[in-house]
Amino acid sequence: MSASLYEPVNVYKPQGPDIGVVDGPFEYLTVAGIKLPLPFTTRMTVVRLSNGDLFLHSPIKFASTVAEELRNLGRIRHLVSPNQFHYAHIGEWSKAFPAATTWASPRVRQRARARHADLTFARDLEADPPEEWRRDIDQTLFPGGYFKEFIFFHQTSKTLILTDTIINLELDMVDEPWRTVTKLTRMAYPHGRTFFGMRLPIFLHRRKAQAVINKLQSWQPRRVIISHGRCFDANEDEIVRRIFGKPA
Ligand SMILES: [Fe+2]
């Protein structure tokens, strides 16, 4: 068994009204500037706002075919880094679409600078959604310590858009050492759960975490999109309750 992609890659896959995903090619873990032979998959979420602008969450590697397909859906206007680990391809998209705004997550500027990434962030994500997408998307900062990330909620489709907060890897689609790590940290499909690095910060900041969890439960999501592993196909209500607990 070897690492597998979520085929077809680089193709827009609708998930609901005005929302879809594009699965990307393999990414590789890089440590101290060295690319390691440890492939993993990642997924971009695309929301078409009611004014026709497109919101690209965690853009995958730029490909002109994807750009062309998206251009037919709307104007590419927002390139969003939801956490400091998801930013690598924003520069490529920004070059192709210079009118698009680049949105920074906490610490991503420092991280990008330290890795000599060729990109500039124009705006910072904040606790509340900006004017640009407030009508369509709500957001909140999930307190995962070093791994904190912005979580988004697309109102029309009632979709929770997560990055690393929940991981749900299919064991037969990943190589070692991911397989062992995934098993040990209990992040395997179909019982994926919060990223293990976030669990201690969530525990230490219980009150803050609970306030955020209450907010995302108040959204009553019907779908959950994640960046790594398989998205949950059914009974999203149950998923949210199982992972985050009952509404307070
Ligand atoms: Fe990630």
PDB file of C-alpha atoms and ligand atoms in Angstrom:
ATOM      1  CA  MET A   1       0.000   0.000   0.000  1.00  0.00           C
ATOM      2  CA  SER A   2       1.324   3.442  -0.774  1.00  0.00           C
ATOM      3  CA  ALA A   3       0.230   7.025  -0.364  1.00  0.00           C
ATOM      4  CA  SER A   4      -2.806   7.905  -2.480  1.00  0.00           C
ATOM      5  CA  LEU A   5      -4.321  11.125  -3.679  1.00  0.00           C
ATOM      6  CA  TYR A   6      -7.977  12.138  -3.519  1.00  0.00           C
ATOM      7  CA  GLU A   7      -8.416  11.686  -7.274  1.00  0.00           C
ATOM      8  CA  PRO A   8      -9.243  13.505  -9.377  1.00  0.00           C
ATOM      9  CA  VAL A   9      -6.950  16.302  -8.243  1.00  0.00           C
ATOM     10  CA  ASN A  10      -7.069  19.869  -9.524  1.00  0.00           C
ATOM     11  CA  VAL A  11     -10.774  19.637 -10.308  1.00  0.00           C
ATOM     12  CA  TYR A  12     -13.536  21.651  -8.666  1.00  0.00           C
ATOM     13  CA  LYS A  13     -15.913  19.334  -6.796  1.00  0.00           C
ATOM     14  CA  PRO A  14     -19.178  20.986  -5.755  1.00  0.00           C
ATOM     15  CA  GLN A  15     -20.221  20.272  -2.153  1.00  0.00           C
ATOM     16  CA  GLY A  16     -23.378  22.353  -1.987  1.00  0.00           C
ATOM     17  CA  PRO A  17     -24.782  25.695  -3.118  1.00  0.00           C
ATOM     18  CA  ASP A  18     -21.864  28.053  -3.863  1.00  0.00           C
ATOM     19  CA  ILE A  19     -19.278  25.859  -2.191  1.00  0.00           C
ATOM     20  CA  GLY A  20     -16.843  23.249  -3.448  1.00  0.00           C
ATOM     21  CA  VAL A  21     -13.410  21.771  -2.880  1.00  0.00           C
ATOM     22  CA  VAL A  22     -10.347  21.133  -5.004  1.00  0.00           C
ATOM     23  CA  ASP A  23      -8.096  18.281  -3.915  1.00  0.00           C
ATOM     24  CA  GLY A  24      -4.451  19.039  -4.503  1.00  0.00           C
ATOM     25  CA  PRO A  25      -1.345  17.041  -5.454  1.00  0.00           C
ATOM     26  CA  PHE A  26       0.987  15.675  -2.782  1.00  0.00           C
ATOM     27  CA  GLU A  27       2.650  18.066  -0.399  1.00  0.00           C
ATOM     28  CA  TYR A  28       5.806  17.071   1.462  1.00  0.00           C
ATOM     29  CA  LEU A  29       6.798  17.666   5.023  1.00  0.00           C
ATOM     30  CA  THR A  30       9.649  20.163   5.189  1.00  0.00           C
ATOM     31  CA  VAL A  31      11.843  20.379   8.261  1.00  0.00           C
ATOM     32  CA  ALA A  32      14.593  22.993   8.576  1.00  0.00           C
ATOM     33  CA  GLY A  33      14.262  23.765   4.875  1.00  0.00           C
ATOM     34  CA  ILE A  34      14.673  20.136   3.852  1.00  0.00           C
ATOM     35  CA  LYS A  35      11.850  18.490   1.940  1.00  0.00           C
ATOM     36  CA  LEU A  36      11.340  15.029   3.390  1.00  0.00           C
ATOM     37  CA  PRO A  37       9.944  12.076   1.403  1.00  0.00           C
ATOM     38  CA  LEU A  38       6.758  12.137   3.479  1.00  0.00           C
ATOM     39  CA  PRO A  39       3.831  12.910   1.215  1.00  0.00           C
ATOM     40  CA  PHE A  40       0.430  14.032   2.466  1.00  0.00           C
ATOM     41  CA  THR A  41      -2.666  15.395   0.778  1.00  0.00           C
ATOM     42  CA  THR A  42      -4.364  18.709   1.226  1.00  0.00           C
ATOM     43  CA  ARG A  43      -7.597  20.256   0.043  1.00  0.00           C
ATOM     44  CA  MET A  44      -8.701  23.774  -0.849  1.00  0.00           C
ATOM     45  CA  THR A  45     -12.229  25.032  -0.211  1.00  0.00           C
ATOM     46  CA  VAL A  46     -13.831  27.534  -2.571  1.00  0.00           C
ATOM     47  CA  VAL A  47     -16.854  29.649  -1.639  1.00  0.00           C
ATOM     48  CA  ARG A  48     -18.698  31.815  -4.113  1.00  0.00           C
ATOM     49  CA  LEU A  49     -19.885  34.893  -2.214  1.00  0.00           C
ATOM     50  CA  SER A  50     -23.228  36.450  -3.064  1.00  0.00           C
ATOM     51  CA  ASN A  51     -21.493  39.308  -4.918  1.00  0.00           C
ATOM     52  CA  GLY A  52     -19.776  36.801  -7.221  1.00  0.00           C
ATOM     53  CA  ASP A  53     -16.371  37.005  -5.533  1.00  0.00           C
ATOM     54  CA  LEU A  54     -14.526  33.776  -4.756  1.00  0.00           C
ATOM     55  CA  PHE A  55     -13.048  33.013  -1.342  1.00  0.00           C
ATOM     56  CA  LEU A  56     -10.184  30.500  -1.590  1.00  0.00           C
ATOM     57  CA  HIS A  57      -9.488  28.814   1.720  1.00  0.00           C
ATOM     58  CA  SER A  58      -6.015  27.273   2.027  1.00  0.00           C
ATOM     59  CA  PRO A  59      -5.103  27.434  -1.686  1.00  0.00           C
ATOM     60  CA  ILE A  60      -3.462  24.308  -3.099  1.00  0.00           C
ATOM     61  CA  LYS A  61      -0.513  24.442  -5.496  1.00  0.00           C
ATOM     62  CA  PHE A  62      -1.342  26.806  -8.340  1.00  0.00           C
ATOM     63  CA  ALA A  63      -2.403  25.143 -11.596  1.00  0.00           C
ATOM     64  CA  SER A  64      -3.628  27.135 -14.575  1.00  0.00           C
ATOM     65  CA  THR A  65      -6.351  24.567 -15.277  1.00  0.00           C
ATOM     66  CA  VAL A  66      -7.807  25.052 -11.792  1.00  0.00           C
ATOM     67  CA  ALA A  67      -7.519  28.822 -12.099  1.00  0.00           C
ATOM     68  CA  GLU A  68      -9.394  28.699 -15.397  1.00  0.00           C
ATOM     69  CA  GLU A  69     -12.135  26.531 -13.961  1.00  0.00           C
ATOM     70  CA  LEU A  70     -12.537  28.853 -10.970  1.00  0.00           C
ATOM     71  CA  ARG A  71     -12.532  31.920 -13.178  1.00  0.00           C
ATOM     72  CA  ASN A  72     -15.712  30.558 -14.732  1.00  0.00           C
ATOM     73  CA  LEU A  73     -17.322  30.435 -11.292  1.00  0.00           C
ATOM     74  CA  GLY A  74     -16.492  33.972 -10.180  1.00  0.00           C
ATOM     75  CA  ARG A  75     -13.783  36.548  -9.501  1.00  0.00           C
ATOM     76  CA  ILE A  76     -10.896  35.205  -7.431  1.00  0.00           C
ATOM     77  CA  ARG A  77     -10.778  37.863  -4.701  1.00  0.00           C
ATOM     78  CA  HIS A  78      -9.728  36.343  -1.387  1.00  0.00           C
ATOM     79  CA  LEU A  79      -6.729  34.097  -0.709  1.00  0.00           C
ATOM     80  CA  VAL A  80      -6.993  32.932   2.869  1.00  0.00           C
ATOM     81  CA  SER A  81      -4.399  31.395   5.182  1.00  0.00           C
ATOM     82  CA  PRO A  82      -6.454  29.850   8.016  1.00  0.00           C
ATOM     83  CA  ASN A  83      -3.438  28.960  10.163  1.00  0.00           C
ATOM     84  CA  GLN A  84       0.316  29.473  10.065  1.00  0.00           C
ATOM     85  CA  PHE A  85       0.915  26.078   8.422  1.00  0.00           C
ATOM     86  CA  HIS A  86      -1.320  26.684   5.406  1.00  0.00           C
ATOM     87  CA  TYR A  87       0.043  29.483   3.266  1.00  0.00           C
ATOM     88  CA  ALA A  88       2.632  27.941   0.921  1.00  0.00           C
ATOM     89  CA  HIS A  89       0.777  28.498  -2.356  1.00  0.00           C
ATOM     90  CA  ILE A  90      -0.862  31.837  -1.671  1.00  0.00           C
ATOM     91  CA  GLY A  91       2.040  33.651  -3.343  1.00  0.00           C
ATOM     92  CA  GLU A  92       1.548  31.726  -6.611  1.00  0.00           C
ATOM     93  CA  TRP A  93      -2.178  32.530  -6.688  1.00  0.00           C
ATOM     94  CA  SER A  94      -1.501  36.125  -5.764  1.00  0.00           C
ATOM     95  CA  LYS A  95       0.864  36.531  -8.706  1.00  0.00           C
ATOM     96  CA  ALA A  96      -1.745  35.139 -11.071  1.00  0.00           C
ATOM     97  CA  PHE A  97      -4.528  37.234  -9.500  1.00  0.00           C
ATOM     98  CA  PRO A  98      -2.895  40.436  -8.234  1.00  0.00           C
ATOM     99  CA  ALA A  99      -6.272  42.038  -7.491  1.00  0.00           C
ATOM    100  CA  ALA A 100      -7.028  39.323  -4.929  1.00  0.00           C
ATOM    101  CA  THR A 101      -6.517  40.156  -1.250  1.00  0.00           C
ATOM    102  CA  THR A 102      -4.163  37.934   0.741  1.00  0.00           C
ATOM    103  CA  TRP A 103      -5.385  37.250   4.297  1.00  0.00           C
ATOM    104  CA  ALA A 104      -3.004  36.358   7.107  1.00  0.00           C
ATOM    105  CA  SER A 105      -3.579  34.002  10.021  1.00  0.00           C
ATOM    106  CA  PRO A 106      -1.794  34.522  13.374  1.00  0.00           C
ATOM    107  CA  ARG A 107       2.015  34.093  13.094  1.00  0.00           C
ATOM    108  CA  VAL A 108       1.915  33.255   9.399  1.00  0.00           C
ATOM    109  CA  ARG A 109       3.881  36.343   8.404  1.00  0.00           C
ATOM    110  CA  GLN A 110       6.798  35.368  10.648  1.00  0.00           C
ATOM    111  CA  ARG A 111       6.662  31.794   9.446  1.00  0.00           C
ATOM    112  CA  ALA A 112       6.555  32.760   5.764  1.00  0.00           C
ATOM    113  CA  ARG A 113       9.417  35.235   6.267  1.00  0.00           C
ATOM    114  CA  ALA A 114      11.551  32.662   8.073  1.00  0.00           C
ATOM    115  CA  ARG A 115      11.070  30.306   5.117  1.00  0.00           C
ATOM    116  CA  HIS A 116      11.768  33.016   2.557  1.00  0.00           C
ATOM    117  CA  ALA A 117       8.350  32.572   0.984  1.00  0.00           C
ATOM    118  CA  ASP A 118       7.701  34.998  -1.824  1.00  0.00           C
ATOM    119  CA  LEU A 119       4.427  36.564  -0.691  1.00  0.00           C
ATOM    120  CA  THR A 120       2.978  39.551   1.092  1.00  0.00           C
ATOM    121  CA  PHE A 121      -0.112  39.481   3.237  1.00  0.00           C
ATOM    122  CA  ALA A 122      -2.343  42.505   2.777  1.00  0.00           C
ATOM    123  CA  ARG A 123      -4.805  41.984   5.621  1.00  0.00           C
ATOM    124  CA  ASP A 124      -5.165  40.112   8.898  1.00  0.00           C
ATOM    125  CA  LEU A 125      -8.029  37.817   9.779  1.00  0.00           C
ATOM    126  CA  GLU A 126      -9.795  38.982  12.930  1.00  0.00           C
ATOM    127  CA  ALA A 127     -12.225  37.540  15.435  1.00  0.00           C
ATOM    128  CA  ASP A 128     -15.172  38.754  13.359  1.00  0.00           C
ATOM    129  CA  PRO A 129     -15.622  38.348   9.620  1.00  0.00           C
ATOM    130  CA  PRO A 130     -14.667  41.367   7.494  1.00  0.00           C
ATOM    131  CA  GLU A 131     -17.143  43.398   5.502  1.00  0.00           C
ATOM    132  CA  GLU A 132     -15.985  41.560   2.363  1.00  0.00           C
ATOM    133  CA  TRP A 133     -17.626  38.236   3.288  1.00  0.00           C
ATOM    134  CA  ARG A 134     -19.743  38.941   6.383  1.00  0.00           C
ATOM    135  CA  ARG A 135     -23.008  38.317   4.514  1.00  0.00           C
ATOM    136  CA  ASP A 136     -21.986  34.816   3.543  1.00  0.00           C
ATOM    137  CA  ILE A 137     -19.319  33.512   5.918  1.00  0.00           C
ATOM    138  CA  ASP A 138     -18.916  33.719   9.684  1.00  0.00           C
ATOM    139  CA  GLN A 139     -15.631  32.946  11.433  1.00  0.00           C
ATOM    140  CA  THR A 140     -14.013  32.366  14.780  1.00  0.00           C
ATOM    141  CA  LEU A 141     -10.500  31.739  16.043  1.00  0.00           C
ATOM    142  CA  PHE A 142     -10.139  28.246  17.454  1.00  0.00           C
ATOM    143  CA  PRO A 143      -7.737  28.348  20.424  1.00  0.00           C
ATOM    144  CA  GLY A 144      -5.267  25.564  19.637  1.00  0.00           C
ATOM    145  CA  GLY A 145      -2.210  27.278  21.148  1.00  0.00           C
ATOM    146  CA  TYR A 146       0.631  27.114  18.615  1.00  0.00           C
ATOM    147  CA  PHE A 147      -1.831  25.413  16.236  1.00  0.00           C
ATOM    148  CA  LYS A 148      -4.624  27.955  16.592  1.00  0.00           C
ATOM    149  CA  GLU A 149      -6.658  28.367  13.426  1.00  0.00           C
ATOM    150  CA  PHE A 150      -9.534  30.310  11.983  1.00  0.00           C
ATOM    151  CA  ILE A 151     -12.657  28.259  11.467  1.00  0.00           C
ATOM    152  CA  PHE A 152     -15.195  29.432   8.908  1.00  0.00           C
ATOM    153  CA  PHE A 153     -18.873  28.775   8.439  1.00  0.00           C
ATOM    154  CA  HIS A 154     -20.591  29.175   5.083  1.00  0.00           C
ATOM    155  CA  GLN A 155     -24.143  30.118   5.869  1.00  0.00           C
ATOM    156  CA  THR A 156     -26.018  29.143   2.702  1.00  0.00           C
ATOM    157  CA  SER A 157     -24.730  25.584   2.718  1.00  0.00           C
ATOM    158  CA  LYS A 158     -24.318  25.421   6.525  1.00  0.00           C
ATOM    159  CA  THR A 159     -20.784  24.155   6.041  1.00  0.00           C
ATOM    160  CA  LEU A 160     -18.051  24.225   8.651  1.00  0.00           C
ATOM    161  CA  ILE A 161     -14.708  24.822   6.925  1.00  0.00           C
ATOM    162  CA  LEU A 162     -11.823  23.419   8.954  1.00  0.00           C
ATOM    163  CA  THR A 163      -8.134  23.049   8.191  1.00  0.00           C
ATOM    164  CA  ASP A 164      -6.206  21.068  10.800  1.00  0.00           C
ATOM    165  CA  THR A 165      -8.704  21.243  13.675  1.00  0.00           C
ATOM    166  CA  ILE A 166     -10.087  17.845  12.679  1.00  0.00           C
ATOM    167  CA  ILE A 167      -7.979  15.228  10.928  1.00  0.00           C
ATOM    168  CA  ASN A 168      -9.613  12.103   9.464  1.00  0.00           C
ATOM    169  CA  LEU A 169      -6.932  10.148   7.596  1.00  0.00           C
ATOM    170  CA  GLU A 170      -7.737   6.919   5.774  1.00  0.00           C
ATOM    171  CA  LEU A 171      -5.070   4.464   6.882  1.00  0.00           C
ATOM    172  CA  ASP A 172      -4.884   2.688   3.529  1.00  0.00           C
ATOM    173  CA  MET A 173      -4.147   6.005   1.797  1.00  0.00           C
ATOM    174  CA  VAL A 174      -1.128   7.043   3.862  1.00  0.00           C
ATOM    175  CA  ASP A 175       2.406   5.697   4.184  1.00  0.00           C
ATOM    176  CA  GLU A 176       4.451   5.234   7.302  1.00  0.00           C
ATOM    177  CA  PRO A 177       5.185   7.004   9.553  1.00  0.00           C
ATOM    178  CA  TRP A 178       1.840   8.765   9.114  1.00  0.00           C
ATOM    179  CA  ARG A 179      -0.060   5.501   9.507  1.00  0.00           C
ATOM    180  CA  THR A 180       1.374   4.764  12.933  1.00  0.00           C
ATOM    181  CA  VAL A 181       1.092   8.382  14.061  1.00  0.00           C
ATOM    182  CA  THR A 182      -2.519   8.481  12.876  1.00  0.00           C
ATOM    183  CA  LYS A 183      -3.376   5.298  14.775  1.00  0.00           C
ATOM    184  CA  LEU A 184      -1.621   6.381  17.946  1.00  0.00           C
ATOM    185  CA  THR A 185      -3.262   9.787  17.928  1.00  0.00           C
ATOM    186  CA  ARG A 186      -6.657   8.358  16.982  1.00  0.00           C
ATOM    187  CA  MET A 187      -7.132  10.578  13.926  1.00  0.00           C
ATOM    188  CA  ALA A 188      -8.125   7.797  11.550  1.00  0.00           C
ATOM    189  CA  TYR A 189     -11.231   7.585   9.374  1.00  0.00           C
ATOM    190  CA  PRO A 190     -14.067   7.188  10.203  1.00  0.00           C
ATOM    191  CA  HIS A 191     -13.357   8.322  13.768  1.00  0.00           C
ATOM    192  CA  GLY A 192     -11.192  11.358  12.979  1.00  0.00           C
ATOM    193  CA  ARG A 193     -10.945  13.950  15.686  1.00  0.00           C
ATOM    194  CA  THR A 194      -9.150  17.083  16.812  1.00  0.00           C
ATOM    195  CA  PHE A 195      -5.541  17.345  15.733  1.00  0.00           C
ATOM    196  CA  PHE A 196      -3.448  15.917  18.578  1.00  0.00           C
ATOM    197  CA  GLY A 197      -1.287  19.041  18.878  1.00  0.00           C
ATOM    198  CA  MET A 198      -4.380  21.052  19.786  1.00  0.00           C
ATOM    199  CA  ARG A 199      -5.657  18.813  22.540  1.00  0.00           C
ATOM    200  CA  LEU A 200      -3.479  20.106  25.364  1.00  0.00           C
ATOM    201  CA  PRO A 201      -4.063  23.812  24.503  1.00  0.00           C
ATOM    202  CA  ILE A 202      -7.825  23.126  24.300  1.00  0.00           C
ATOM    203  CA  PHE A 203      -7.662  21.474  27.710  1.00  0.00           C
ATOM    204  CA  LEU A 204      -5.582  24.284  29.205  1.00  0.00           C
ATOM    205  CA  HIS A 205      -7.863  26.950  27.785  1.00  0.00           C
ATOM    206  CA  ARG A 206     -11.119  25.106  28.406  1.00  0.00           C
ATOM    207  CA  ARG A 207     -13.258  28.168  29.002  1.00  0.00           C
ATOM    208  CA  LYS A 208     -12.093  29.939  25.874  1.00  0.00           C
ATOM    209  CA  ALA A 209     -12.352  26.743  23.835  1.00  0.00           C
ATOM    210  CA  GLN A 210     -15.864  26.098  25.116  1.00  0.00           C
ATOM    211  CA  ALA A 211     -17.001  29.586  24.094  1.00  0.00           C
ATOM    212  CA  VAL A 212     -15.748  28.922  20.562  1.00  0.00           C
ATOM    213  CA  ILE A 213     -17.302  25.451  20.511  1.00  0.00           C
ATOM    214  CA  ASN A 214     -20.619  26.955  21.632  1.00  0.00           C
ATOM    215  CA  LYS A 215     -20.388  29.370  18.744  1.00  0.00           C
ATOM    216  CA  LEU A 216     -19.744  26.729  16.141  1.00  0.00           C
ATOM    217  CA  GLN A 217     -22.529  24.573  17.541  1.00  0.00           C
ATOM    218  CA  SER A 218     -24.889  27.553  17.371  1.00  0.00           C
ATOM    219  CA  TRP A 219     -24.206  27.622  13.633  1.00  0.00           C
ATOM    220  CA  GLN A 220     -25.760  24.123  13.405  1.00  0.00           C
ATOM    221  CA  PRO A 221     -23.460  22.911  10.635  1.00  0.00           C
ATOM    222  CA  ARG A 222     -24.754  20.293   8.249  1.00  0.00           C
ATOM    223  CA  ARG A 223     -21.454  19.641   6.505  1.00  0.00           C
ATOM    224  CA  VAL A 224     -17.841  19.611   7.621  1.00  0.00           C
ATOM    225  CA  ILE A 225     -14.977  20.139   5.180  1.00  0.00           C
ATOM    226  CA  ILE A 226     -11.466  19.353   6.366  1.00  0.00           C
ATOM    227  CA  SER A 227      -8.059  19.751   4.687  1.00  0.00           C
ATOM    228  CA  HIS A 228      -6.479  16.389   5.466  1.00  0.00           C
ATOM    229  CA  GLY A 229      -8.184  13.055   5.017  1.00  0.00           C
ATOM    230  CA  ARG A 230     -11.705  12.172   4.132  1.00  0.00           C
ATOM    231  CA  CYS A 231     -14.522  14.642   4.630  1.00  0.00           C
ATOM    232  CA  PHE A 232     -17.394  13.240   6.651  1.00  0.00           C
ATOM    233  CA  ASP A 233     -20.116  12.077   4.287  1.00  0.00           C
ATOM    234  CA  ALA A 234     -23.113  11.822   6.533  1.00  0.00           C
ATOM    235  CA  ASN A 235     -24.566  12.663   9.886  1.00  0.00           C
ATOM    236  CA  GLU A 236     -22.489  15.790  10.348  1.00  0.00           C
ATOM    237  CA  ASP A 237     -24.522  16.680  13.407  1.00  0.00           C
ATOM    238  CA  GLU A 238     -23.270  13.576  15.087  1.00  0.00           C
ATOM    239  CA  ILE A 239     -19.690  14.364  14.014  1.00  0.00           C
ATOM    240  CA  VAL A 240     -19.811  17.820  15.570  1.00  0.00           C
ATOM    241  CA  ARG A 241     -21.328  16.442  18.793  1.00  0.00           C
ATOM    242  CA  ARG A 242     -18.866  13.549  18.999  1.00  0.00           C
ATOM    243  CA  ILE A 243     -15.799  15.698  18.471  1.00  0.00           C
ATOM    244  CA  PHE A 244     -16.744  18.909  20.200  1.00  0.00           C
ATOM    245  CA  GLY A 245     -19.306  17.715  22.733  1.00  0.00           C
ATOM    246  CA  LYS A 246     -22.968  18.542  23.250  1.00  0.00           C
ATOM    247  CA  PRO A 247     -24.138  22.139  22.850  1.00  0.00           C
ATOM    248  CA  ALA A 248     -23.827  23.891  26.235  1.00  0.00           C
TER     249      ALA A 248
HETATM  250 FE    FE B   1      -2.486  21.023   7.669  1.00  0.00          FE
END
